[in-house]
């Protein structure tokens, strides 16, 4: 793995075909269920983009889209799903995957999370980030 730094760009409508393709890959699909019909998928993510309840990004190395990462502010529903986790109020949850298969099994997932957390604390001023 080289020492490139990720660039995080908010997901836009123009990114949705790429995300739809990534979500259909077997190694992602078995863990992350998304609509199989593009129109339904598009509507879901356009709603997320508009409501800003979940904030999705595509992570790039240079001009290459590499990964998907999103954060969301936890709320009573999230704490209700895992009450044993003791999720503090005003925490943030993060979901991610490497979407570009050329970057699998090379340590990029760890680097992605480390860099996103650094950006989150300095530029997004996110509160506590919890792992459940």
Short mmCIF file of N, CA, C and O in Angstrom, two decimals:
data_model
loop_
_atom_site.label_atom_id
_atom_site.label_comp_id
_atom_site.label_asym_id
_atom_site.label_seq_id
_atom_site.Cartn_x
_atom_site.Cartn_y
_atom_site.Cartn_z
N UNK A 1 0.86 -1.18 0.00
CA UNK A 1 0.00 0.00 0.00
C UNK A 1 0.89 1.23 0.00
O UNK A 1 1.80 1.35 0.79
N UNK A 2 0.62 2.14 -0.90
CA UNK A 2 1.38 3.38 -0.92
C UNK A 2 0.81 4.35 0.10
O UNK A 2 -0.14 4.06 0.79
N UNK A 3 1.39 5.52 0.20
CA UNK A 3 1.02 6.45 1.27
C UNK A 3 0.04 7.52 0.82
O UNK A 3 -0.01 8.58 1.40
N UNK A 4 -0.74 7.24 -0.20
CA UNK A 4 -1.72 8.23 -0.66
C UNK A 4 -2.73 8.54 0.42
O UNK A 4 -3.09 7.70 1.22
N UNK A 5 -3.18 9.76 0.42
CA UNK A 5 -4.21 10.19 1.34
C UNK A 5 -5.55 10.18 0.62
O UNK A 5 -5.65 10.52 -0.54
N UNK A 6 -6.57 9.80 1.35
CA UNK A 6 -7.92 9.80 0.80
C UNK A 6 -8.46 11.21 0.71
O UNK A 6 -8.16 12.06 1.54
N UNK A 7 -9.28 11.44 -0.28
CA UNK A 7 -10.09 12.64 -0.39
C UNK A 7 -11.54 12.18 -0.26
O UNK A 7 -11.94 11.20 -0.90
N UNK A 8 -12.31 12.86 0.57
CA UNK A 8 -13.70 12.49 0.82
C UNK A 8 -14.61 13.50 0.15
O UNK A 8 -14.55 14.69 0.44
N UNK A 9 -15.46 13.00 -0.76
CA UNK A 9 -16.40 13.87 -1.46
C UNK A 9 -17.81 13.40 -1.16
O UNK A 9 -18.11 12.21 -1.27
N UNK A 10 -18.69 14.33 -0.77
CA UNK A 10 -20.07 13.94 -0.50
C UNK A 10 -20.71 13.29 -1.73
O UNK A 10 -20.45 13.69 -2.87
N UNK A 11 -21.51 12.27 -1.49
CA UNK A 11 -22.21 11.59 -2.59
C UNK A 11 -23.22 12.53 -3.20
O UNK A 11 -23.96 13.22 -2.49
N UNK A 12 -23.25 12.57 -4.52
CA UNK A 12 -24.25 13.34 -5.27
C UNK A 12 -25.04 12.37 -6.15
O UNK A 12 -24.67 11.19 -6.28
N UNK A 13 -26.05 12.88 -6.78
CA UNK A 13 -26.85 12.03 -7.68
C UNK A 13 -25.98 11.42 -8.78
O UNK A 13 -26.19 10.27 -9.16
N UNK A 14 -24.99 12.14 -9.24
CA UNK A 14 -24.10 11.63 -10.30
C UNK A 14 -23.30 10.41 -9.84
O UNK A 14 -22.85 9.61 -10.68
N UNK A 15 -23.11 10.23 -8.53
CA UNK A 15 -22.35 9.10 -7.99
C UNK A 15 -23.18 7.83 -7.84
O UNK A 15 -22.63 6.75 -7.62
N UNK A 16 -24.49 7.94 -7.91
CA UNK A 16 -25.35 6.81 -7.58
C UNK A 16 -25.17 5.60 -8.50
O UNK A 16 -25.22 4.46 -8.00
N UNK A 17 -24.94 5.75 -9.81
CA UNK A 17 -24.69 4.54 -10.62
C UNK A 17 -23.46 3.75 -10.14
O UNK A 17 -23.49 2.52 -10.10
N UNK A 18 -22.40 4.44 -9.75
CA UNK A 18 -21.22 3.77 -9.23
C UNK A 18 -21.54 3.05 -7.92
O UNK A 18 -21.18 1.88 -7.72
N UNK A 19 -22.24 3.73 -7.02
CA UNK A 19 -22.60 3.09 -5.75
C UNK A 19 -23.49 1.87 -5.98
O UNK A 19 -23.32 0.84 -5.33
N UNK A 20 -24.43 1.99 -6.90
CA UNK A 20 -25.32 0.86 -7.22
C UNK A 20 -24.50 -0.33 -7.68
O UNK A 20 -24.73 -1.47 -7.26
N UNK A 21 -23.51 -0.08 -8.50
CA UNK A 21 -22.61 -1.13 -8.98
C UNK A 21 -21.83 -1.74 -7.81
O UNK A 21 -21.70 -2.96 -7.70
N UNK A 22 -21.28 -0.89 -6.94
CA UNK A 22 -20.52 -1.38 -5.80
C UNK A 22 -21.39 -2.25 -4.88
O UNK A 22 -20.99 -3.32 -4.44
N UNK A 23 -22.59 -1.76 -4.57
CA UNK A 23 -23.47 -2.49 -3.65
C UNK A 23 -23.89 -3.85 -4.21
O UNK A 23 -24.26 -4.74 -3.46
N UNK A 24 -23.82 -4.03 -5.52
CA UNK A 24 -24.21 -5.30 -6.14
C UNK A 24 -23.08 -6.34 -6.11
O UNK A 24 -23.32 -7.50 -6.45
N UNK A 25 -21.89 -5.96 -5.73
CA UNK A 25 -20.78 -6.91 -5.67
C UNK A 25 -21.05 -7.92 -4.55
O UNK A 25 -21.46 -7.54 -3.45
N UNK A 26 -20.80 -9.20 -4.82
CA UNK A 26 -21.13 -10.24 -3.83
C UNK A 26 -20.53 -10.02 -2.44
O UNK A 26 -21.20 -10.25 -1.43
N UNK A 27 -19.30 -9.55 -2.36
CA UNK A 27 -18.68 -9.38 -1.04
C UNK A 27 -19.30 -8.23 -0.26
O UNK A 27 -19.17 -8.18 0.97
N UNK A 28 -19.97 -7.32 -0.93
CA UNK A 28 -20.68 -6.23 -0.24
C UNK A 28 -22.13 -6.63 -0.02
O UNK A 28 -22.68 -6.46 1.06
N UNK A 29 -22.73 -7.18 -1.05
CA UNK A 29 -24.16 -7.52 -1.01
C UNK A 29 -24.51 -8.49 0.12
O UNK A 29 -25.58 -8.39 0.71
N UNK A 30 -23.61 -9.41 0.45
CA UNK A 30 -23.94 -10.39 1.50
C UNK A 30 -24.00 -9.75 2.88
O UNK A 30 -24.61 -10.30 3.80
N UNK A 31 -23.40 -8.58 3.05
CA UNK A 31 -23.42 -7.91 4.35
C UNK A 31 -24.28 -6.65 4.38
O UNK A 31 -24.62 -6.16 5.45
N UNK A 32 -24.59 -6.12 3.21
CA UNK A 32 -25.26 -4.82 3.15
C UNK A 32 -26.38 -4.92 2.11
O UNK A 32 -26.12 -4.89 0.92
N UNK A 33 -27.59 -5.03 2.58
CA UNK A 33 -28.73 -5.22 1.67
C UNK A 33 -29.26 -3.87 1.20
O UNK A 33 -29.63 -3.02 2.00
N UNK A 34 -29.25 -3.70 -0.10
CA UNK A 34 -29.78 -2.50 -0.73
C UNK A 34 -30.78 -2.92 -1.80
O UNK A 34 -30.74 -4.06 -2.27
N UNK A 35 -31.66 -2.00 -2.21
CA UNK A 35 -32.61 -2.35 -3.27
C UNK A 35 -31.90 -2.83 -4.53
O UNK A 35 -30.86 -2.31 -4.91
N UNK A 36 -32.49 -3.83 -5.17
CA UNK A 36 -31.91 -4.40 -6.38
C UNK A 36 -32.34 -3.64 -7.64
O UNK A 36 -31.74 -3.82 -8.69
N UNK A 37 -33.37 -2.85 -7.51
CA UNK A 37 -33.87 -2.06 -8.65
C UNK A 37 -33.30 -0.65 -8.54
O UNK A 37 -33.37 -0.02 -7.47
N UNK A 38 -32.70 -0.16 -9.62
CA UNK A 38 -31.98 1.12 -9.56
C UNK A 38 -32.87 2.28 -9.12
O UNK A 38 -32.45 3.11 -8.32
N UNK A 39 -34.09 2.35 -9.62
CA UNK A 39 -34.97 3.46 -9.26
C UNK A 39 -35.23 3.53 -7.76
O UNK A 39 -35.24 4.62 -7.17
N UNK A 40 -35.43 2.39 -7.13
CA UNK A 40 -35.65 2.34 -5.68
C UNK A 40 -34.38 2.73 -4.93
O UNK A 40 -34.42 3.48 -3.96
N UNK A 41 -33.26 2.21 -5.41
CA UNK A 41 -31.96 2.55 -4.81
C UNK A 41 -31.71 4.05 -4.91
O UNK A 41 -31.34 4.70 -3.93
N UNK A 42 -31.93 4.60 -6.10
CA UNK A 42 -31.71 6.03 -6.32
C UNK A 42 -32.59 6.87 -5.40
O UNK A 42 -32.12 7.82 -4.78
N UNK A 43 -33.86 6.50 -5.30
CA UNK A 43 -34.79 7.25 -4.43
C UNK A 43 -34.32 7.23 -2.98
O UNK A 43 -34.36 8.26 -2.30
N UNK A 44 -33.85 6.07 -2.52
CA UNK A 44 -33.36 5.95 -1.14
C UNK A 44 -32.19 6.90 -0.89
O UNK A 44 -32.16 7.63 0.09
N UNK A 45 -31.22 6.89 -1.80
CA UNK A 45 -30.03 7.71 -1.57
C UNK A 45 -30.27 9.18 -1.85
O UNK A 45 -29.67 10.04 -1.18
N UNK A 46 -31.15 9.50 -2.74
CA UNK A 46 -31.51 10.91 -2.93
C UNK A 46 -32.17 11.46 -1.67
O UNK A 46 -31.93 12.60 -1.27
N UNK A 47 -33.00 10.62 -1.03
CA UNK A 47 -33.62 11.03 0.23
C UNK A 47 -32.56 11.23 1.31
O UNK A 47 -32.60 12.21 2.05
N UNK A 48 -31.59 10.32 1.39
CA UNK A 48 -30.52 10.48 2.39
C UNK A 48 -29.73 11.76 2.15
O UNK A 48 -29.40 12.47 3.09
N UNK A 49 -29.43 12.03 0.88
CA UNK A 49 -28.69 13.24 0.55
C UNK A 49 -29.48 14.48 0.95
O UNK A 49 -28.94 15.42 1.52
N UNK A 50 -30.78 14.46 0.67
CA UNK A 50 -31.63 15.63 0.95
C UNK A 50 -31.87 15.83 2.44
O UNK A 50 -31.82 16.96 2.93
N UNK A 51 -32.14 14.75 3.17
CA UNK A 51 -32.50 14.89 4.59
C UNK A 51 -31.28 15.05 5.49
O UNK A 51 -31.41 15.55 6.60
N UNK A 52 -30.14 14.60 5.03
CA UNK A 52 -28.89 14.69 5.79
C UNK A 52 -28.95 13.95 7.12
O UNK A 52 -28.20 14.25 8.04
N UNK A 53 -29.84 12.96 7.22
CA UNK A 53 -29.86 12.11 8.41
C UNK A 53 -28.66 11.18 8.38
O UNK A 53 -28.06 10.88 9.40
N UNK A 54 -28.32 10.69 7.19
CA UNK A 54 -27.12 9.89 6.95
C UNK A 54 -26.31 10.64 5.91
O UNK A 54 -26.84 11.06 4.88
N UNK A 55 -25.02 10.84 6.16
CA UNK A 55 -24.17 11.64 5.28
C UNK A 55 -23.18 10.71 4.58
O UNK A 55 -22.20 10.28 5.18
N UNK A 56 -23.43 10.40 3.29
CA UNK A 56 -22.54 9.47 2.57
C UNK A 56 -21.45 10.19 1.78
O UNK A 56 -21.64 11.30 1.27
N UNK A 57 -20.30 9.52 1.70
CA UNK A 57 -19.15 10.02 0.95
C UNK A 57 -18.57 8.91 0.08
O UNK A 57 -18.68 7.73 0.41
N UNK A 58 -17.90 9.33 -0.99
CA UNK A 58 -17.03 8.43 -1.73
C UNK A 58 -15.61 8.87 -1.40
O UNK A 58 -15.30 10.06 -1.41
N UNK A 59 -14.78 7.89 -1.09
CA UNK A 59 -13.37 8.16 -0.78
C UNK A 59 -12.54 7.89 -2.03
O UNK A 59 -12.69 6.85 -2.67
N UNK A 60 -11.70 8.85 -2.36
CA UNK A 60 -10.86 8.78 -3.56
C UNK A 60 -9.39 8.74 -3.17
O UNK A 60 -8.99 9.33 -2.17
N UNK A 61 -8.61 8.05 -3.97
CA UNK A 61 -7.17 8.18 -3.96
C UNK A 61 -6.83 8.74 -5.33
O UNK A 61 -7.13 8.11 -6.35
N UNK A 62 -6.25 9.93 -5.32
CA UNK A 62 -6.07 10.71 -6.54
C UNK A 62 -7.44 10.86 -7.18
O UNK A 62 -8.34 11.34 -6.53
N UNK A 63 -7.64 10.44 -8.42
CA UNK A 63 -8.96 10.57 -9.05
C UNK A 63 -9.72 9.25 -9.06
O UNK A 63 -10.74 9.13 -9.74
N UNK A 64 -9.24 8.27 -8.34
CA UNK A 64 -9.85 6.94 -8.36
C UNK A 64 -10.82 6.75 -7.21
O UNK A 64 -10.42 6.81 -6.04
N UNK A 65 -12.09 6.50 -7.52
CA UNK A 65 -13.04 6.18 -6.44
C UNK A 65 -12.68 4.82 -5.85
O UNK A 65 -12.53 3.84 -6.58
N UNK A 66 -12.53 4.77 -4.54
CA UNK A 66 -12.02 3.58 -3.88
C UNK A 66 -13.05 2.98 -2.93
O UNK A 66 -13.21 1.76 -2.87
N UNK A 67 -13.74 3.83 -2.17
CA UNK A 67 -14.55 3.31 -1.08
C UNK A 67 -15.78 4.18 -0.82
O UNK A 67 -15.86 5.32 -1.25
N UNK A 68 -16.68 3.59 -0.06
CA UNK A 68 -17.89 4.27 0.42
C UNK A 68 -17.76 4.37 1.93
O UNK A 68 -17.36 3.42 2.60
N UNK A 69 -18.09 5.53 2.46
CA UNK A 69 -18.14 5.71 3.91
C UNK A 69 -19.25 6.70 4.22
O UNK A 69 -19.50 7.64 3.45
N UNK A 70 -19.97 6.45 5.29
CA UNK A 70 -21.05 7.36 5.68
C UNK A 70 -21.06 7.47 7.20
O UNK A 70 -20.58 6.59 7.90
N UNK A 71 -21.62 8.58 7.66
CA UNK A 71 -21.83 8.71 9.10
C UNK A 71 -23.25 9.14 9.35
O UNK A 71 -23.93 9.68 8.47
N UNK A 72 -23.71 8.85 10.53
CA UNK A 72 -25.05 9.28 10.96
C UNK A 72 -25.00 9.57 12.45
O UNK A 72 -24.24 8.97 13.19
N UNK A 73 -25.80 10.53 12.84
CA UNK A 73 -25.93 10.85 14.26
C UNK A 73 -26.83 9.80 14.88
O UNK A 73 -27.91 9.53 14.38
N UNK A 74 -26.35 9.20 15.95
CA UNK A 74 -27.15 8.19 16.62
C UNK A 74 -28.36 8.85 17.25
O UNK A 74 -28.37 10.04 17.55
N UNK A 75 -29.39 8.09 17.41
CA UNK A 75 -30.61 8.59 18.04
C UNK A 75 -31.21 7.45 18.84
O UNK A 75 -30.60 6.40 19.00
N UNK A 76 -32.39 7.66 19.34
CA UNK A 76 -33.02 6.63 20.18
C UNK A 76 -33.19 5.32 19.43
O UNK A 76 -33.07 4.25 20.02
N UNK A 77 -33.45 5.36 18.14
CA UNK A 77 -33.61 4.12 17.37
C UNK A 77 -32.30 3.34 17.38
O UNK A 77 -32.28 2.14 17.64
N UNK A 78 -31.19 4.01 17.09
CA UNK A 78 -29.90 3.33 17.09
C UNK A 78 -29.58 2.76 18.46
O UNK A 78 -29.11 1.63 18.57
N UNK A 79 -29.80 3.52 19.50
CA UNK A 79 -29.52 3.02 20.84
C UNK A 79 -30.46 1.88 21.19
O UNK A 79 -30.08 0.97 21.91
N UNK A 80 -31.67 1.90 20.63
CA UNK A 80 -32.62 0.81 20.87
C UNK A 80 -32.20 -0.49 20.19
O UNK A 80 -32.52 -1.58 20.66
N UNK A 81 -31.46 -0.40 19.09
CA UNK A 81 -31.01 -1.59 18.38
C UNK A 81 -29.90 -2.31 19.13
O UNK A 81 -29.71 -3.51 18.97
N UNK A 82 -29.14 -1.59 19.90
CA UNK A 82 -28.03 -2.18 20.64
C UNK A 82 -27.96 -1.57 22.04
O UNK A 82 -27.01 -0.88 22.38
N UNK A 83 -28.99 -1.81 22.88
CA UNK A 83 -29.01 -1.17 24.19
C UNK A 83 -27.82 -1.53 25.07
O UNK A 83 -27.37 -0.73 25.88
N UNK A 84 -27.28 -2.74 24.88
CA UNK A 84 -26.14 -3.16 25.69
C UNK A 84 -24.87 -2.37 25.36
O UNK A 84 -23.91 -2.38 26.13
N UNK A 85 -24.86 -1.67 24.25
CA UNK A 85 -23.68 -0.93 23.83
C UNK A 85 -23.51 0.37 24.59
O UNK A 85 -22.45 0.99 24.53
N UNK A 86 -24.55 0.84 25.27
CA UNK A 86 -24.46 2.10 26.00
C UNK A 86 -23.99 3.25 25.11
O UNK A 86 -23.04 3.95 25.43
N UNK A 87 -24.63 3.42 23.99
CA UNK A 87 -24.24 4.47 23.04
C UNK A 87 -24.58 5.83 23.64
O UNK A 87 -25.74 6.11 23.95
N UNK A 88 -23.60 6.70 23.80
CA UNK A 88 -23.88 8.03 24.37
C UNK A 88 -24.74 8.88 23.43
O UNK A 88 -24.67 8.74 22.21
N UNK A 89 -25.52 9.74 24.02
CA UNK A 89 -26.29 10.71 23.23
C UNK A 89 -25.31 11.57 22.45
O UNK A 89 -24.20 11.84 22.91
N UNK A 90 -25.69 12.00 21.26
CA UNK A 90 -24.87 12.83 20.38
C UNK A 90 -23.65 12.11 19.83
O UNK A 90 -22.66 12.75 19.48
N UNK A 91 -23.72 10.79 19.75
CA UNK A 91 -22.63 10.04 19.14
C UNK A 91 -22.86 9.93 17.64
O UNK A 91 -23.93 10.26 17.13
N UNK A 92 -21.83 9.47 16.94
CA UNK A 92 -21.91 9.30 15.50
C UNK A 92 -21.52 7.86 15.17
O UNK A 92 -20.55 7.33 15.72
N UNK A 93 -22.29 7.25 14.28
CA UNK A 93 -21.95 5.92 13.78
C UNK A 93 -21.36 6.05 12.39
O UNK A 93 -21.70 6.95 11.64
N UNK A 94 -20.45 5.13 12.05
CA UNK A 94 -19.80 5.14 10.73
C UNK A 94 -19.96 3.76 10.10
O UNK A 94 -19.78 2.74 10.77
N UNK A 95 -20.28 3.74 8.82
CA UNK A 95 -20.33 2.52 8.01
C UNK A 95 -19.40 2.72 6.84
O UNK A 95 -19.31 3.83 6.29
N UNK A 96 -18.72 1.66 6.42
CA UNK A 96 -17.80 1.81 5.29
C UNK A 96 -17.55 0.48 4.61
O UNK A 96 -17.77 -0.59 5.19
N UNK A 97 -17.11 0.56 3.37
CA UNK A 97 -16.60 -0.60 2.65
C UNK A 97 -15.70 -0.13 1.52
O UNK A 97 -15.81 1.00 1.05
N UNK A 98 -14.79 -1.01 1.11
CA UNK A 98 -13.97 -0.77 -0.08
C UNK A 98 -14.81 -1.22 -1.27
O UNK A 98 -15.17 -2.40 -1.36
N UNK A 99 -15.13 -0.32 -2.16
CA UNK A 99 -15.98 -0.64 -3.30
C UNK A 99 -15.19 -1.05 -4.54
O UNK A 99 -15.66 -1.84 -5.34
N UNK A 100 -14.01 -0.49 -4.69
CA UNK A 100 -13.17 -0.80 -5.84
C UNK A 100 -12.36 -2.05 -5.52
O UNK A 100 -11.46 -2.00 -4.67
N UNK A 101 -12.64 -3.17 -6.20
CA UNK A 101 -11.96 -4.43 -5.86
C UNK A 101 -10.43 -4.37 -5.98
O UNK A 101 -9.74 -5.16 -5.33
N UNK A 102 -9.90 -3.46 -6.77
CA UNK A 102 -8.45 -3.34 -6.90
C UNK A 102 -7.78 -2.93 -5.58
O UNK A 102 -6.56 -3.05 -5.45
N UNK A 103 -8.55 -2.44 -4.63
CA UNK A 103 -8.00 -1.95 -3.36
C UNK A 103 -8.31 -2.88 -2.19
O UNK A 103 -8.02 -2.54 -1.04
N UNK A 104 -8.86 -4.05 -2.46
CA UNK A 104 -9.17 -5.01 -1.40
C UNK A 104 -7.91 -5.69 -0.87
O UNK A 104 -6.95 -5.91 -1.61
N UNK A 105 -7.96 -6.03 0.41
CA UNK A 105 -6.92 -6.82 1.07
C UNK A 105 -5.53 -6.19 0.99
O UNK A 105 -4.52 -6.90 0.88
N UNK A 106 -5.48 -4.86 1.05
CA UNK A 106 -4.21 -4.15 0.98
C UNK A 106 -4.06 -3.13 2.11
O UNK A 106 -3.18 -2.28 2.07
N UNK A 107 -4.97 -3.20 3.10
CA UNK A 107 -4.88 -2.29 4.24
C UNK A 107 -5.59 -0.96 4.07
O UNK A 107 -5.52 -0.11 4.96
N UNK A 108 -6.28 -0.78 2.97
CA UNK A 108 -6.94 0.50 2.74
C UNK A 108 -8.14 0.74 3.66
O UNK A 108 -8.46 1.89 3.97
N UNK A 109 -8.81 -0.31 4.10
CA UNK A 109 -9.96 -0.12 4.99
C UNK A 109 -9.55 0.53 6.30
O UNK A 109 -10.20 1.47 6.78
N UNK A 110 -8.46 0.07 6.87
CA UNK A 110 -7.94 0.66 8.11
C UNK A 110 -7.54 2.11 7.88
O UNK A 110 -7.89 3.00 8.67
N UNK A 111 -6.82 2.36 6.82
CA UNK A 111 -6.37 3.71 6.50
C UNK A 111 -7.58 4.63 6.24
O UNK A 111 -7.60 5.78 6.68
N UNK A 112 -8.59 4.11 5.57
CA UNK A 112 -9.81 4.87 5.30
C UNK A 112 -10.45 5.33 6.60
O UNK A 112 -10.77 6.50 6.77
N UNK A 113 -10.62 4.41 7.53
CA UNK A 113 -11.25 4.77 8.81
C UNK A 113 -10.40 5.76 9.59
O UNK A 113 -10.91 6.75 10.12
N UNK A 114 -9.09 5.54 9.64
CA UNK A 114 -8.20 6.46 10.36
C UNK A 114 -8.28 7.87 9.78
O UNK A 114 -8.41 8.85 10.52
N UNK A 115 -8.22 7.98 8.48
CA UNK A 115 -8.23 9.31 7.86
C UNK A 115 -9.60 9.96 7.97
O UNK A 115 -9.69 11.18 8.18
N UNK A 116 -10.68 9.18 7.85
CA UNK A 116 -12.00 9.76 7.99
C UNK A 116 -12.22 10.28 9.40
O UNK A 116 -12.78 11.36 9.59
N UNK A 117 -11.76 9.54 10.38
CA UNK A 117 -11.91 10.01 11.77
C UNK A 117 -11.11 11.28 12.00
O UNK A 117 -11.58 12.20 12.66
N UNK A 118 -9.91 11.37 11.43
CA UNK A 118 -9.11 12.59 11.57
C UNK A 118 -9.82 13.78 10.93
O UNK A 118 -9.91 14.86 11.52
N UNK A 119 -10.37 13.58 9.75
CA UNK A 119 -11.11 14.64 9.06
C UNK A 119 -12.37 14.99 9.86
O UNK A 119 -12.72 16.16 10.01
N UNK A 120 -13.03 13.97 10.40
CA UNK A 120 -14.27 14.18 11.15
C UNK A 120 -14.05 15.08 12.35
O UNK A 120 -14.84 15.98 12.63
N UNK A 121 -12.99 14.83 13.07
CA UNK A 121 -12.73 15.62 14.27
C UNK A 121 -12.28 17.04 13.94
O UNK A 121 -12.62 17.99 14.65
N UNK A 122 -11.52 17.21 12.86
CA UNK A 122 -10.98 18.54 12.58
C UNK A 122 -11.87 19.39 11.70
O UNK A 122 -11.95 20.59 11.90
N UNK A 123 -12.55 18.80 10.72
CA UNK A 123 -13.31 19.60 9.76
C UNK A 123 -14.82 19.48 9.92
O UNK A 123 -15.54 20.43 9.66
N UNK A 124 -15.29 18.30 10.32
CA UNK A 124 -16.73 18.12 10.45
C UNK A 124 -17.21 18.37 11.86
O UNK A 124 -18.40 18.41 12.11
N UNK A 125 -16.28 18.52 12.78
CA UNK A 125 -16.57 18.71 14.21
C UNK A 125 -17.64 17.75 14.72
O UNK A 125 -18.63 18.15 15.31
N UNK A 126 -17.42 16.47 14.45
CA UNK A 126 -18.34 15.46 14.93
C UNK A 126 -18.08 15.18 16.40
O UNK A 126 -16.95 15.25 16.86
N UNK A 127 -19.14 14.81 17.12
CA UNK A 127 -18.96 14.45 18.54
C UNK A 127 -18.35 13.06 18.67
O UNK A 127 -17.65 12.61 17.78
N UNK A 128 -18.68 12.36 19.69
CA UNK A 128 -18.15 11.02 19.96
C UNK A 128 -18.48 10.07 18.82
O UNK A 128 -19.60 10.04 18.32
N UNK A 129 -17.49 9.26 18.40
CA UNK A 129 -17.70 8.23 17.40
C UNK A 129 -17.63 6.91 18.13
O UNK A 129 -16.68 6.63 18.85
N UNK A 130 -18.70 6.09 17.99
CA UNK A 130 -18.78 4.82 18.72
C UNK A 130 -18.67 3.64 17.78
O UNK A 130 -19.14 3.71 16.64
N UNK A 131 -18.08 2.59 18.28
CA UNK A 131 -18.03 1.31 17.57
C UNK A 131 -18.92 0.35 18.30
O UNK A 131 -18.79 0.17 19.52
N UNK A 132 -19.87 -0.25 17.58
CA UNK A 132 -20.80 -1.20 18.21
C UNK A 132 -20.60 -2.56 17.61
O UNK A 132 -20.41 -2.73 16.46
#
